[in-house]
Short mmCIF file of C-alpha atoms in Angstrom, two decimals:
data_model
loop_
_atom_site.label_atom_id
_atom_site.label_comp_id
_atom_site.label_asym_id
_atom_site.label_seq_id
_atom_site.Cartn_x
_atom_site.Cartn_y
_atom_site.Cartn_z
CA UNK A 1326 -34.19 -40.31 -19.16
CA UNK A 1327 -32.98 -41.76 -22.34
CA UNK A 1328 -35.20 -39.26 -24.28
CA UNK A 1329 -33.41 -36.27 -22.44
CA UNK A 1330 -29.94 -37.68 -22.76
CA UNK A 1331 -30.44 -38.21 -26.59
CA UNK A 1332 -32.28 -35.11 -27.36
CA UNK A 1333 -29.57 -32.93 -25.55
CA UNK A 1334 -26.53 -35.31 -27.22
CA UNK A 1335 -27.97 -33.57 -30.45
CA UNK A 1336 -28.49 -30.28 -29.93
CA UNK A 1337 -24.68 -30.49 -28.33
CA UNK A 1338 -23.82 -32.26 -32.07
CA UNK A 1339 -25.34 -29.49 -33.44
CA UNK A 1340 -23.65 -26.62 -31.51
CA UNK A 1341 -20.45 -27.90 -32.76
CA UNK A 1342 -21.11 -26.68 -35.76
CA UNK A 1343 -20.71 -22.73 -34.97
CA UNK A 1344 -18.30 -23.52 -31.85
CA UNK A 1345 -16.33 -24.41 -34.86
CA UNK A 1346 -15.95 -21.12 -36.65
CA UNK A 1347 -15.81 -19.38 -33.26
CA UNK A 1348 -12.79 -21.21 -32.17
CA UNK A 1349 -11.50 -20.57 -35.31
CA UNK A 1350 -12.33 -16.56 -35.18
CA UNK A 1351 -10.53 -16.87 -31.48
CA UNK A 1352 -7.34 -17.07 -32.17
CA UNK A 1353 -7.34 -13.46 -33.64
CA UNK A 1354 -7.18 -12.23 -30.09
CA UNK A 1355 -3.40 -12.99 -30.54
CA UNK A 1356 -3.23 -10.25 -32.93
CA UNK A 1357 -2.25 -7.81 -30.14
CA UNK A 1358 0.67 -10.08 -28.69
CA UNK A 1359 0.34 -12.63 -26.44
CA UNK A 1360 -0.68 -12.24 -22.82
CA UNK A 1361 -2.70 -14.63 -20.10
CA UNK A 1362 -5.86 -13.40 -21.34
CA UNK A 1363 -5.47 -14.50 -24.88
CA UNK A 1364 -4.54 -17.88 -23.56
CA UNK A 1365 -7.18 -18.36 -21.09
CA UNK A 1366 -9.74 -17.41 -23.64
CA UNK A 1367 -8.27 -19.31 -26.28
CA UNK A 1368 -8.39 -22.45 -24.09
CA UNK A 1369 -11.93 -21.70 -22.47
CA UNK A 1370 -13.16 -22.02 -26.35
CA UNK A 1371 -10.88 -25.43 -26.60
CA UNK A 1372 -12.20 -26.82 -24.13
CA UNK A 1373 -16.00 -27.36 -25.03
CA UNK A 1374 -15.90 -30.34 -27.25
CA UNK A 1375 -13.95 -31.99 -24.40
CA UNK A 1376 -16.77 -31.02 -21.99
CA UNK A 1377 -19.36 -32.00 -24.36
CA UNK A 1378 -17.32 -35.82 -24.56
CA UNK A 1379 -16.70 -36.10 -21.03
CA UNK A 1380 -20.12 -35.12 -19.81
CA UNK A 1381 -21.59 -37.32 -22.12
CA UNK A 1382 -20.27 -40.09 -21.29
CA UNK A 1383 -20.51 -39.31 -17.71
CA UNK A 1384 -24.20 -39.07 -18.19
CA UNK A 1385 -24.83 -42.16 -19.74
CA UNK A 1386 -22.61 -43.73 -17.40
CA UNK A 1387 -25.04 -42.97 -14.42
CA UNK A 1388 -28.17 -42.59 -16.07
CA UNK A 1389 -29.45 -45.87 -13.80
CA UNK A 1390 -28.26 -45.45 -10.75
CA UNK A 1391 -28.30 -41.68 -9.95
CA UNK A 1392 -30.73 -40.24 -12.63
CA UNK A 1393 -30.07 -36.29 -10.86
CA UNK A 1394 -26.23 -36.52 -10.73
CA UNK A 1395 -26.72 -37.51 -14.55
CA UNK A 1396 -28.91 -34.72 -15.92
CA UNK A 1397 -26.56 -31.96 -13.80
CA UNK A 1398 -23.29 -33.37 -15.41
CA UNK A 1399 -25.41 -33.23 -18.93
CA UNK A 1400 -26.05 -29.74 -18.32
CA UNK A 1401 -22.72 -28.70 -17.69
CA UNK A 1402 -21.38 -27.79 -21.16
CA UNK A 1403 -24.46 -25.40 -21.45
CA UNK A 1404 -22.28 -23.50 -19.33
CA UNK A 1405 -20.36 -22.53 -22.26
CA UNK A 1406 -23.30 -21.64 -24.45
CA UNK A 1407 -24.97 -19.50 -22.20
CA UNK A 1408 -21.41 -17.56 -21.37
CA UNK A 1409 -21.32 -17.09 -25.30
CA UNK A 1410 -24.76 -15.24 -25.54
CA UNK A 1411 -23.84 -13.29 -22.16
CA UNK A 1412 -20.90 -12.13 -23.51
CA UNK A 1413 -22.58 -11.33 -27.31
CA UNK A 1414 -25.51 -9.44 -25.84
CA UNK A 1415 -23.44 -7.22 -23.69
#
């Protein structure tokens, strides 16, 4: 379990990296004025690194006692990641 939880704390380290630029490269969605979708999308893209935090720490909070609940809550910022390469290969 530790092996899991540390290999996937990394690879979320590492996704960091490009979620950086493409936060960055969101905000040009305000060039056509500001609406609800702008903001939503905006604050979708926000949002990972505090999902990436939270879930960590979630994880290695009940890594002993409920090893399943653990590994699901780890998962859950892949959500992001795999919305990203829907969206790009569409």
């Amino acid at each position: 379990m530790k092996t899991y939880l540390i290999i996937s704390q990394i690879l979320y380290l590492l996704s960091l990296i490009p979620w950086f630029l493409i936060w960055g490269l969101s905000f040009m969605s305000f060039d056509n004025g500001v609406n609800l979708y702008n903001v939503s999308f905006v604050l979708s893209i926000s949002l990972y690194p505090v999902a990436v935090i939270v879930c960590s720490i979630l994880s290695w909070y009940f890594r002993v006692k409920k090893k399943r609940f653990a590994m699901i809550i780890n998962i859950a910022p892949m959500l992001w990641i795999i919305a990203y390469f829907v969206f790009m290969f569409l």
